[in-house]
Short mmCIF file of C-alpha atoms in Angstrom, two decimals:
data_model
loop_
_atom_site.label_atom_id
_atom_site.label_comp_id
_atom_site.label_asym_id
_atom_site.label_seq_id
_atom_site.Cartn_x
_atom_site.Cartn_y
_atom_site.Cartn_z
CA UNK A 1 62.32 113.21 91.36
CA UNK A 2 61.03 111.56 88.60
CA UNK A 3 62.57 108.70 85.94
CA UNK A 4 61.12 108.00 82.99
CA UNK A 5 62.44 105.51 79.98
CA UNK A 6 62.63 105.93 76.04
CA UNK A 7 63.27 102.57 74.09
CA UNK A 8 64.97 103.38 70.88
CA UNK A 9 64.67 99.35 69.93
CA UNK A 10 64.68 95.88 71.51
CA UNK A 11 68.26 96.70 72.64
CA UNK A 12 69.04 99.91 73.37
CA UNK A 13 67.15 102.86 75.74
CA UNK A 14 67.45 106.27 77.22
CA UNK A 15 66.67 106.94 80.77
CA UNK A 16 66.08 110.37 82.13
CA UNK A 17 66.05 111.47 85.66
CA UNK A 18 64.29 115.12 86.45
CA UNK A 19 65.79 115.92 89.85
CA UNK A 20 63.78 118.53 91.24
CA UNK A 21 65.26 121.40 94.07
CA UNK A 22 63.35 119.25 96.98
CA UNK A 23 65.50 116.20 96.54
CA UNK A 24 68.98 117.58 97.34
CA UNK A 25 68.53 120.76 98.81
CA UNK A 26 67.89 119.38 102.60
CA UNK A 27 71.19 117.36 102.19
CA UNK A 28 72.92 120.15 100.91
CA UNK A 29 72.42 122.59 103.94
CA UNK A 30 72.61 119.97 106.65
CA UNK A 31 76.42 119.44 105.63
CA UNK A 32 76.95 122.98 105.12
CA UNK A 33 75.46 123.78 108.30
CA UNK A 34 77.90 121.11 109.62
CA UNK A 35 80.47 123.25 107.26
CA UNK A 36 80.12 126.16 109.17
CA UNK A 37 80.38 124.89 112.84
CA UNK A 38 83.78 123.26 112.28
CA UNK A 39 85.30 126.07 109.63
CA UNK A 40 88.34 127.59 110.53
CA UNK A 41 88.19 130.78 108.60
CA UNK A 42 90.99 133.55 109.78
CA UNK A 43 88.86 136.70 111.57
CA UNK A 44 85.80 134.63 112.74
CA UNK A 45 85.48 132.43 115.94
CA UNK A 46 84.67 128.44 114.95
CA UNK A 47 81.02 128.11 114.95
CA UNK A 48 80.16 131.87 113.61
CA UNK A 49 81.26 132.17 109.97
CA UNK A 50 78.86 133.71 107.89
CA UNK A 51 76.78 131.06 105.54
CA UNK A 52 77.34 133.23 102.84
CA UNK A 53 81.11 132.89 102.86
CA UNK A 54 80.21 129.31 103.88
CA UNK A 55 77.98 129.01 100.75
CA UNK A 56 80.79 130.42 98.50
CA UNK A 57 83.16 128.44 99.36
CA UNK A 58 81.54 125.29 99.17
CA UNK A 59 78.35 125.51 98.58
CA UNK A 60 78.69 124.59 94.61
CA UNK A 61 80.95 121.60 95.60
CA UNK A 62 78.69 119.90 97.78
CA UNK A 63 75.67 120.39 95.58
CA UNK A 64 77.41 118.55 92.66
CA UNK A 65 78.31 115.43 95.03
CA UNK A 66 74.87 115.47 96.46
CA UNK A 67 73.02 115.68 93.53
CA UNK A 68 75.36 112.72 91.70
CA UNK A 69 75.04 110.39 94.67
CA UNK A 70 71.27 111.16 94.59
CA UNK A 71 71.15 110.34 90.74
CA UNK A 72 73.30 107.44 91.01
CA UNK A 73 71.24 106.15 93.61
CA UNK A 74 67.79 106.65 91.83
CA UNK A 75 69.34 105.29 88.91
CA UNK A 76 70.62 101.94 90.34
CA UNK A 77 67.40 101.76 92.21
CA UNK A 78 65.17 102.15 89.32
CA UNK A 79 67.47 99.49 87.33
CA UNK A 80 66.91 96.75 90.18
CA UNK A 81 62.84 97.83 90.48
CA UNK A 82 62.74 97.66 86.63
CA UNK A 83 64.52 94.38 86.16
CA UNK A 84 66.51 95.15 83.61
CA UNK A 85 69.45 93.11 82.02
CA UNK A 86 71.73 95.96 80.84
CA UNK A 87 75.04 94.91 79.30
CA UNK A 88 78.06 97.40 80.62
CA UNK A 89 77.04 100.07 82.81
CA UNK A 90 74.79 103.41 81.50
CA UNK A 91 76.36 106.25 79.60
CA UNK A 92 75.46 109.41 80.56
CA UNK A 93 74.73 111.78 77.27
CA UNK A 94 76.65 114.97 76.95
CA UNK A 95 74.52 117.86 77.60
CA UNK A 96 74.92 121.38 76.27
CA UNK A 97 75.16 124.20 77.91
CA UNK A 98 74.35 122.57 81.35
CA UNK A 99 74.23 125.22 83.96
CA UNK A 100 74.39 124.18 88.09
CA UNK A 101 73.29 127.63 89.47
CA UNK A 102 69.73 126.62 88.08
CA UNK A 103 67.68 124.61 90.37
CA UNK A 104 66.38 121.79 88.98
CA UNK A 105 68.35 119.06 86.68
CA UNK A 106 67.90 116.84 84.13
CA UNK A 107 69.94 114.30 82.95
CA UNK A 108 69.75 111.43 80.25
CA UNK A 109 71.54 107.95 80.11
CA UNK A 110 71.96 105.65 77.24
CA UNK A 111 71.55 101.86 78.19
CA UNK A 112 72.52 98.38 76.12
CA UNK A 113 69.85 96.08 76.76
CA UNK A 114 70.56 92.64 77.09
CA UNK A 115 68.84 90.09 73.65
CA UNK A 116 65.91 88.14 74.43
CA UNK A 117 66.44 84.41 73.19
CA UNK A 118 66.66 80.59 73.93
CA UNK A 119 69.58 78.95 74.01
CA UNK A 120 69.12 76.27 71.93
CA UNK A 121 71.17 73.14 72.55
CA UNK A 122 70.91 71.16 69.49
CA UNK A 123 74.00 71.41 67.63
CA UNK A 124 74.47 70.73 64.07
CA UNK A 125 76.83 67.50 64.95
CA UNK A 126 77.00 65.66 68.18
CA UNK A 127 79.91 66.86 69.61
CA UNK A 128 83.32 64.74 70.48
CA UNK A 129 83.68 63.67 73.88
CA UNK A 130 87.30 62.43 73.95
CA UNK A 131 88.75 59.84 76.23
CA UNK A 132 91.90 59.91 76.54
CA UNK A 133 93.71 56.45 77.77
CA UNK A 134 97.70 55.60 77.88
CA UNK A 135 99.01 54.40 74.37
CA UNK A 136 101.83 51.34 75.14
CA UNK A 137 105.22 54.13 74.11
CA UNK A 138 103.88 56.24 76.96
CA UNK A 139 103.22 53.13 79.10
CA UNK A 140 107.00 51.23 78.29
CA UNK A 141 108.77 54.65 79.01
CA UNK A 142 106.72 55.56 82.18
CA UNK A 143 108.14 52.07 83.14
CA UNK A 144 111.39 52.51 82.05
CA UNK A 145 111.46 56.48 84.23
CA UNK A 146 110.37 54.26 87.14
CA UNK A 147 113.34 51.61 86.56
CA UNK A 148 115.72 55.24 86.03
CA UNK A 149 114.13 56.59 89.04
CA UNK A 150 114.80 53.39 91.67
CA UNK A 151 117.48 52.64 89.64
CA UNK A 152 121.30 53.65 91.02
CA UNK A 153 124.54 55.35 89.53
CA UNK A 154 127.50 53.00 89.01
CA UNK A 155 130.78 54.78 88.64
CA UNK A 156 132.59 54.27 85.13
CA UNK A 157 135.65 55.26 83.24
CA UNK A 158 134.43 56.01 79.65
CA UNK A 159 131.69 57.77 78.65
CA UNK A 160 128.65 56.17 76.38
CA UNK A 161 125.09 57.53 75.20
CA UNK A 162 122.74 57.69 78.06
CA UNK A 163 125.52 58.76 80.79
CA UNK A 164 125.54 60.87 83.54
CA UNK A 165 128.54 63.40 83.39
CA UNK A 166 129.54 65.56 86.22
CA UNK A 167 131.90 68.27 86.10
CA UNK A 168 132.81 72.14 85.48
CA UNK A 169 131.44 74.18 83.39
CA UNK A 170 134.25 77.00 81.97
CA UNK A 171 134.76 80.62 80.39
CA UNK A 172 136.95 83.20 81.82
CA UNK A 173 135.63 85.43 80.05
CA UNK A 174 131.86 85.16 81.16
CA UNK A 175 132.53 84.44 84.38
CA UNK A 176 130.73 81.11 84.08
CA UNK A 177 132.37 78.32 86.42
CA UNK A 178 130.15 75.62 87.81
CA UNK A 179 129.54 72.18 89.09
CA UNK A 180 127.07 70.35 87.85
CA UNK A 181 125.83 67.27 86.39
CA UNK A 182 123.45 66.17 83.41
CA UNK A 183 122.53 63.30 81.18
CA UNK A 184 123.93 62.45 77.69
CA UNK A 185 120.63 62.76 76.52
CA UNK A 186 119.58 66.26 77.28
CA UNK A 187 122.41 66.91 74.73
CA UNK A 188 120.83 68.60 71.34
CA UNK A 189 122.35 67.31 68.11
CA UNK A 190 124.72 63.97 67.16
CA UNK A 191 127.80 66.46 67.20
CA UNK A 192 127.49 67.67 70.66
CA UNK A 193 127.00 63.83 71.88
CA UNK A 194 129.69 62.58 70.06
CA UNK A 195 132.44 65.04 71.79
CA UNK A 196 131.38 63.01 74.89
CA UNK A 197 131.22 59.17 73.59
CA UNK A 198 134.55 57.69 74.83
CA UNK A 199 135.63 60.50 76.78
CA UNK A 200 137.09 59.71 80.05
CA UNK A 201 137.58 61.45 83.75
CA UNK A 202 139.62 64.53 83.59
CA UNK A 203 139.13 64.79 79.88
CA UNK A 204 138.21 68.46 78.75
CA UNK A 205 135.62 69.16 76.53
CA UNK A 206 135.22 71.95 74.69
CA UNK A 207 131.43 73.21 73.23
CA UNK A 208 129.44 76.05 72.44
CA UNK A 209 126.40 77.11 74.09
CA UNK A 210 124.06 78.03 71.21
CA UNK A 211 122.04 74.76 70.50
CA UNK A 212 123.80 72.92 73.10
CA UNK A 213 120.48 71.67 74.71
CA UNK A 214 116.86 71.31 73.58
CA UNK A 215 115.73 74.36 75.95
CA UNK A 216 117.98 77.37 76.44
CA UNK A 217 116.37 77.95 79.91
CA UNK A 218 119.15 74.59 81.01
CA UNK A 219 121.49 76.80 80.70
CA UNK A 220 120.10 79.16 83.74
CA UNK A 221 120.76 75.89 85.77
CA UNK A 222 123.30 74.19 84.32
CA UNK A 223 126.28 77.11 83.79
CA UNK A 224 124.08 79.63 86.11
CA UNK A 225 123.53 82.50 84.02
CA UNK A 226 120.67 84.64 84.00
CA UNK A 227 117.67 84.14 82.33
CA UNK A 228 118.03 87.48 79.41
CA UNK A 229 121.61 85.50 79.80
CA UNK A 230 120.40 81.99 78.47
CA UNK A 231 118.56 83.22 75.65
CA UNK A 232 120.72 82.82 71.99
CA UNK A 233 123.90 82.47 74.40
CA UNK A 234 126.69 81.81 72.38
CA UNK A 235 130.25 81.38 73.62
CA UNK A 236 132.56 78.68 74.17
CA UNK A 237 132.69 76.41 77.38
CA UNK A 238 135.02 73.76 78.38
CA UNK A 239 133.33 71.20 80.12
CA UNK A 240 136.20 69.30 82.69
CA UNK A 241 135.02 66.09 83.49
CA UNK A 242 135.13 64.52 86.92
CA UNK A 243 133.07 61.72 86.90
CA UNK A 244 131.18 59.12 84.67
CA UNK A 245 127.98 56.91 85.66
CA UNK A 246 125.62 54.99 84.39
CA UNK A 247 122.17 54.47 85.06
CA UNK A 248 121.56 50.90 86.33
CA UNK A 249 117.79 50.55 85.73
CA UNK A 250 115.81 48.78 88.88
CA UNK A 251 114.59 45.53 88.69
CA UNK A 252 110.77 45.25 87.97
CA UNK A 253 110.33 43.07 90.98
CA UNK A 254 107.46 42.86 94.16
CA UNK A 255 110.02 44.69 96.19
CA UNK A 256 109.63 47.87 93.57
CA UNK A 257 106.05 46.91 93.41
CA UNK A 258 105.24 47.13 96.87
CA UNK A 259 107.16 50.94 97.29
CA UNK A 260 105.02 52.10 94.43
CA UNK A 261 101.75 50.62 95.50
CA UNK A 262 101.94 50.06 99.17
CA UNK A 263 99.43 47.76 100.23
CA UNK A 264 97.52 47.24 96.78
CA UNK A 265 97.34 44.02 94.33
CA UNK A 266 100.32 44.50 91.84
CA UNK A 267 102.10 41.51 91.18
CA UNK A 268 103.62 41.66 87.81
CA UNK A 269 104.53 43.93 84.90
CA UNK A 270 101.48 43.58 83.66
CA UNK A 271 99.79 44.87 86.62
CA UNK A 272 102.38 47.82 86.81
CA UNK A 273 101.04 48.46 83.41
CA UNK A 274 97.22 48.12 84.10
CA UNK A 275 98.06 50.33 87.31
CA UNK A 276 100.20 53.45 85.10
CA UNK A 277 97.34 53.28 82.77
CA UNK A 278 94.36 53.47 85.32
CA UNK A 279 96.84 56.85 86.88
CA UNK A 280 96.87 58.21 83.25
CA UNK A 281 93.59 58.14 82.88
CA UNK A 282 92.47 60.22 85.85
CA UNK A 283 95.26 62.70 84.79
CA UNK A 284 93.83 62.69 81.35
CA UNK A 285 90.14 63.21 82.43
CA UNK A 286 90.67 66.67 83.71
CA UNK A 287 92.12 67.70 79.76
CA UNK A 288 89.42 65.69 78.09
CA UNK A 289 86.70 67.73 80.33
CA UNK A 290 88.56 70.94 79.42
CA UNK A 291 88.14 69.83 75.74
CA UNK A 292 84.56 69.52 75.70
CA UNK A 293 84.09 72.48 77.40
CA UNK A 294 86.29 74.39 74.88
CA UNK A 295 84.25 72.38 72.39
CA UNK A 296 80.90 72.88 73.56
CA UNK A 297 81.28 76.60 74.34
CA UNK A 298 82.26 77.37 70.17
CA UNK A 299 79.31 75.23 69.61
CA UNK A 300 76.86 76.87 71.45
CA UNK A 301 78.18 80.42 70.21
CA UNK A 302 77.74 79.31 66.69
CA UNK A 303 74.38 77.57 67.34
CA UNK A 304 72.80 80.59 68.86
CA UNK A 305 72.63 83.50 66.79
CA UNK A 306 70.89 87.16 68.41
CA UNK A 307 72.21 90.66 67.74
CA UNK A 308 73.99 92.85 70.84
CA UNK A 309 74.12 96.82 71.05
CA UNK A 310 77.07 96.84 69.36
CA UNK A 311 77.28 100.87 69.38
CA UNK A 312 76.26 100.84 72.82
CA UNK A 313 79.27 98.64 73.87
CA UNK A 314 82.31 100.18 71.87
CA UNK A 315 80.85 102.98 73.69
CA UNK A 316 81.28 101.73 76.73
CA UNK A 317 84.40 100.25 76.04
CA UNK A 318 86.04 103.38 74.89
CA UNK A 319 85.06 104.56 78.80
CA UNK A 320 85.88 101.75 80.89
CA UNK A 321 89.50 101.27 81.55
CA UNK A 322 91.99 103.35 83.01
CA UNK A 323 92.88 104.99 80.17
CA UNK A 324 89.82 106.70 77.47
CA UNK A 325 90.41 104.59 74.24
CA UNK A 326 89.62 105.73 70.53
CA UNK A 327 86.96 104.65 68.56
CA UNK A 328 89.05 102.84 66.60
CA UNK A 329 90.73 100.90 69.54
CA UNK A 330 87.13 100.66 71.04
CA UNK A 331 85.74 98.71 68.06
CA UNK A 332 88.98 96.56 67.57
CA UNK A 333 89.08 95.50 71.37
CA UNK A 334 84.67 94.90 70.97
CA UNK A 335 85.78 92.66 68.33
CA UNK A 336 87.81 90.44 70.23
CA UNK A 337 85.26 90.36 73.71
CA UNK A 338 82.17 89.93 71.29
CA UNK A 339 82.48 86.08 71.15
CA UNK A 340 83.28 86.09 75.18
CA UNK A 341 80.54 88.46 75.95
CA UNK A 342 77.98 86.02 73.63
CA UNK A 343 78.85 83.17 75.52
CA UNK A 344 78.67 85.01 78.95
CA UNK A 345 74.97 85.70 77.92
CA UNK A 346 74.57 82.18 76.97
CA UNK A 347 75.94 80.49 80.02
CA UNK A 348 74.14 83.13 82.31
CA UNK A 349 70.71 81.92 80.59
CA UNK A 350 71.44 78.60 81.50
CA UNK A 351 72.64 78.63 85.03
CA UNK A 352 69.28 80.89 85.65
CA UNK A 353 66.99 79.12 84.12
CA UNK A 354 68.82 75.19 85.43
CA UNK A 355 68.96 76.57 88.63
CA UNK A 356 73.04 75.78 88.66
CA UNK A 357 73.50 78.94 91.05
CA UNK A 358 76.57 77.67 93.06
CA UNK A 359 75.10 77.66 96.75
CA UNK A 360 77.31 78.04 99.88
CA UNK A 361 76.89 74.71 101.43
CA UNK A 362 77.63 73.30 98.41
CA UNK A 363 80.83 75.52 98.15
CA UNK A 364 81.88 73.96 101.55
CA UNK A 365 81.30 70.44 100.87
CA UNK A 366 83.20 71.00 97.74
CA UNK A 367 86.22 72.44 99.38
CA UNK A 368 85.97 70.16 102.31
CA UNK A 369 85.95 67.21 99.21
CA UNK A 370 89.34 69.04 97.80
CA UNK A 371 90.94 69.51 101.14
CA UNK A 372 90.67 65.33 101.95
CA UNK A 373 92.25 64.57 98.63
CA UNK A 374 95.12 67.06 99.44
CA UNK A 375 95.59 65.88 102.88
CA UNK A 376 95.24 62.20 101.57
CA UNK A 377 98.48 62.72 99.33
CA UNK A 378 100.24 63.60 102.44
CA UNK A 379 99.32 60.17 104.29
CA UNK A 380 96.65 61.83 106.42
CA UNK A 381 94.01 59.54 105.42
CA UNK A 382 91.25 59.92 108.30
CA UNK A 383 91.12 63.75 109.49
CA UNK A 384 88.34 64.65 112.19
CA UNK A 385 85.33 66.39 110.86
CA UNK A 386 86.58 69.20 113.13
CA UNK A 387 90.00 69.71 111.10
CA UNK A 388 88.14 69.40 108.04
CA UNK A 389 85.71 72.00 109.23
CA UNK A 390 88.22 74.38 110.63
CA UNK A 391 90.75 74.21 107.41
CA UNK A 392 87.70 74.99 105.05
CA UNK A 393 86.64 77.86 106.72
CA UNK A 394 90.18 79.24 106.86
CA UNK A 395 90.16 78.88 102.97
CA UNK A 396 86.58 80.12 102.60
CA UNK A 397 87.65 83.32 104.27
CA UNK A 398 90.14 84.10 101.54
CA UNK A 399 87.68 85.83 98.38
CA UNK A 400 90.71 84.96 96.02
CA UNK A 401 90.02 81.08 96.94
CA UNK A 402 86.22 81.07 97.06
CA UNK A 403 86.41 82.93 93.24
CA UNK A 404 88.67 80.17 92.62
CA UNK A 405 86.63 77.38 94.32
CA UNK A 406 83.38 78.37 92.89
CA UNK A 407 84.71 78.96 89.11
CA UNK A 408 86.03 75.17 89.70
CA UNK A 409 82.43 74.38 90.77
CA UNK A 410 80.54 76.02 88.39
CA UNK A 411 82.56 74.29 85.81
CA UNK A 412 81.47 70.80 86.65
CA UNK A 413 78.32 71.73 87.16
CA UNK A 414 77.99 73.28 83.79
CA UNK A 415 80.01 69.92 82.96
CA UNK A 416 77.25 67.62 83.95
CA UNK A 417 74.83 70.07 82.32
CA UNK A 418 76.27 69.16 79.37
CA UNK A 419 76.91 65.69 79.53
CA UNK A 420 73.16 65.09 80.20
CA UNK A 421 71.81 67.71 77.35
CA UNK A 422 74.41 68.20 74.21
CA UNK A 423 74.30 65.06 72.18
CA UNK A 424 77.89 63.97 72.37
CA UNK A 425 80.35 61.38 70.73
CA UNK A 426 82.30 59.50 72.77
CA UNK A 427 85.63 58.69 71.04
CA UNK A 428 89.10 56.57 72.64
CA UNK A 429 92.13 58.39 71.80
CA UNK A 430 95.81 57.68 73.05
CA UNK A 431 97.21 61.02 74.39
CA UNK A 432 99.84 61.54 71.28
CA UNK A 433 96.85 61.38 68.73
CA UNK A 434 94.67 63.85 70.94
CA UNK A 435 97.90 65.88 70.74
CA UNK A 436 97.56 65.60 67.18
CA UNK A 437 94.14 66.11 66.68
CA UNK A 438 92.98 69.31 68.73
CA UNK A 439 96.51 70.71 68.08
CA UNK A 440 96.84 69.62 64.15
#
């Protein structure tokens, strides 16, 4: 056998592997050998069919599947030995008139090199590192859901904004009857509140479903249709009501204090405060990360410019999924991957050459990490090194979570990477004007 390569440029090649008779042809009569003592051919005895009617039947057969598994073989081999970065997988060129009853074989491959460059981290602007704190709105209503949430229901005879109603849901026609309950406030539009301000129990109400509420997915739950139901649903419902209550907020006292934040120092509204905005923040840190990943990765795209075998891939792409795509497909669906593939090249460079390989003991710990803070939510504050031990390597037997895990890892390693290298710009932003400003 012999390989030899052809570079047609910096980024693409041909490869072509001369298999010669000597490579497959032991292979080849060992199995048909094996063939022969176990055929079941009518008129002969097992173990004493001719090998010519062996050899006719499948002698072609197992020469093609010997000689591919020899050529993928040499191929892959000579790939690894080579060290080379190919993007995709090799093509193999159509050959003409290509006869098997001759002896020897050649075949060619095409190849997409992967571009030589350095990733160069100096962007033309430092880049914004948001964080992201608790503006006093969110603060003042997070306070006011906590009043709402240890607050109670008080019974009441006529109906006001803010209310709870219960009742039943009507239409004969639909079919929809159901109990339920909701808030004034979850009603959309002055027009559909009004019909309930000063309504009292055992008054009906009459509505209609389309714009009722904000989201047309509370309908699923509230009159229990289904879902292809919900949507643009537009009928008229009586709405029998059967009781009235308020919401009698809780009183922002220690005794509230101390069953939101056992056995830590909160001792006033203020505190409460300080305490929902430290919570925020940690919530918040996990989007503002995101951000600057998001921000760093178009960066680094647009900072770091080198030219791809783009022929080569629509290639490739026309050949890769389960169904053959046309060119034209091919080069719209390269168009969309081109920025993802540049960055996968980019990010590859710079785990390799940082050394941010995600290693296994370093997966564990890192699961081991997740699985205290998980088991910590539940009250189990102190778990044996044992449980620990035995819990992570039930997870790290599962490939879905150790993809999952080491994506998760690789991330904040690539994080840090960052945070050390890329000149950033550290900017304070409540969450409604981050809202604003990466979604303007």
């Amino acid at each position: 056998m012999n390989i030899t390569r052809e570079n047609i440029d910096e980024l693409n090649a041909i490869v072509k592997v001369d298999i010669a008779k000597d490579d497959y042809s032991g292979n080849v009569d060992k199995i048909l050998k094996d063939y022969r003592k176990n055929a079941n051919i009518p008129g002969f005895r097992k173990g004493h069919v001719p090998m010519g009617m062996v050899q006719k039947q499948y002698g072609k057969a197992v020469l093609v599947d010997e000689v591919n598994k020899l050529l993928q073989d040499a191929l892959n081999k000579y790939l690894t030995e080579e060290k080379l970065d190919v993007l995709g997988n090799p093509l193999p060129k159509e050959q003409e008139n290509f006869d098997w009853n001759q002896e020897n074989y050649s075949f060619e491959f095409e190849l997409g090199l992967s571009p030589q460059f350095d990733v160069n981290l100096e962007t033309k602007k430092p880049i914004t590192h948001y964080n992201i704190v608790a503006g006093e709105k969110m603060i003042d209503d997070q306070v006011k859901h906590i009043q709402k949430q240890y607050g109670k229901l008080v019974s009441k005879d006529v109906a006001e904004e803010g209310d709870v109603v219960a009742g039943t849901f009507k239409n004969e026609e639909e079919e929809i009857e159901n109990q339920t309950s909701f808030s004034l406030d979850k009603l959309k539009g002055k027009k559909n509140l009004n019909k309930f301000v000063g309504a009292k129990v055992g008054d009906t109400v009459s509505l209609n479903t389309k714009g009722l509420f904000e989201d047309d997915h509370q309908l699923m739950e509230l009159l229990k249709v289904e879902h292809d139901k919900a949507h643009g649903l537009d009928v008229e419902v009586e709405f029998i009501i059967s009781e009235i209550n308020t919401q009698e907020l809780a009183e922002l006292n220690q005794e509230l204090f101390d069953k939101l934040f056992p056995n830590q120092e909160v001792k006033s509204v203020d505190d409460l405060k300080e305490k929902i905005k430290e919570d925020a923040a940690k919530q918040f840190k996990q989007q503002s990360d995101q951000q600057l990943l998001n921000d760093v990765t178009e960066a680094l795209i647009e900072n770091n410019e080198f030219d791809l075998p783009k022929e080569f891939l629509q290639k490739w792409i026309q050949t890769v999924g389960e169904k053959p795509l046309t060119e034209d497909e091919a080069k719209e669906e390269y168009d969309k991957s081109e920025k993802g593939l540049r960055f996968q090249l980019i990010e590859g460079k710079l785990i390799s050459e940082n050394d941010l390989q995600v290693k296994f003991e370093e997966l564990k710990s890192f699961s081991t990490d997740r699985i205290k803070e998980q088991m910590a939510q539940f009250g189990q504050m102190d778990p044996s090194q044992k449980e620990l031990d035995d819990i992570a390597a039930r997870v790290l037997s599962n490939q879905d979570e150790v993809k999952r895990l080491s994506e998760q890892m690789m991330n904040e390693k690539l994080l840090g990477f960052y945070k050390e290298n890329i000149k950033l710009e550290e900017k304070e932003v409540t969450y409604e004007d981050f809202v604003k400003e990466i979604y303007k």
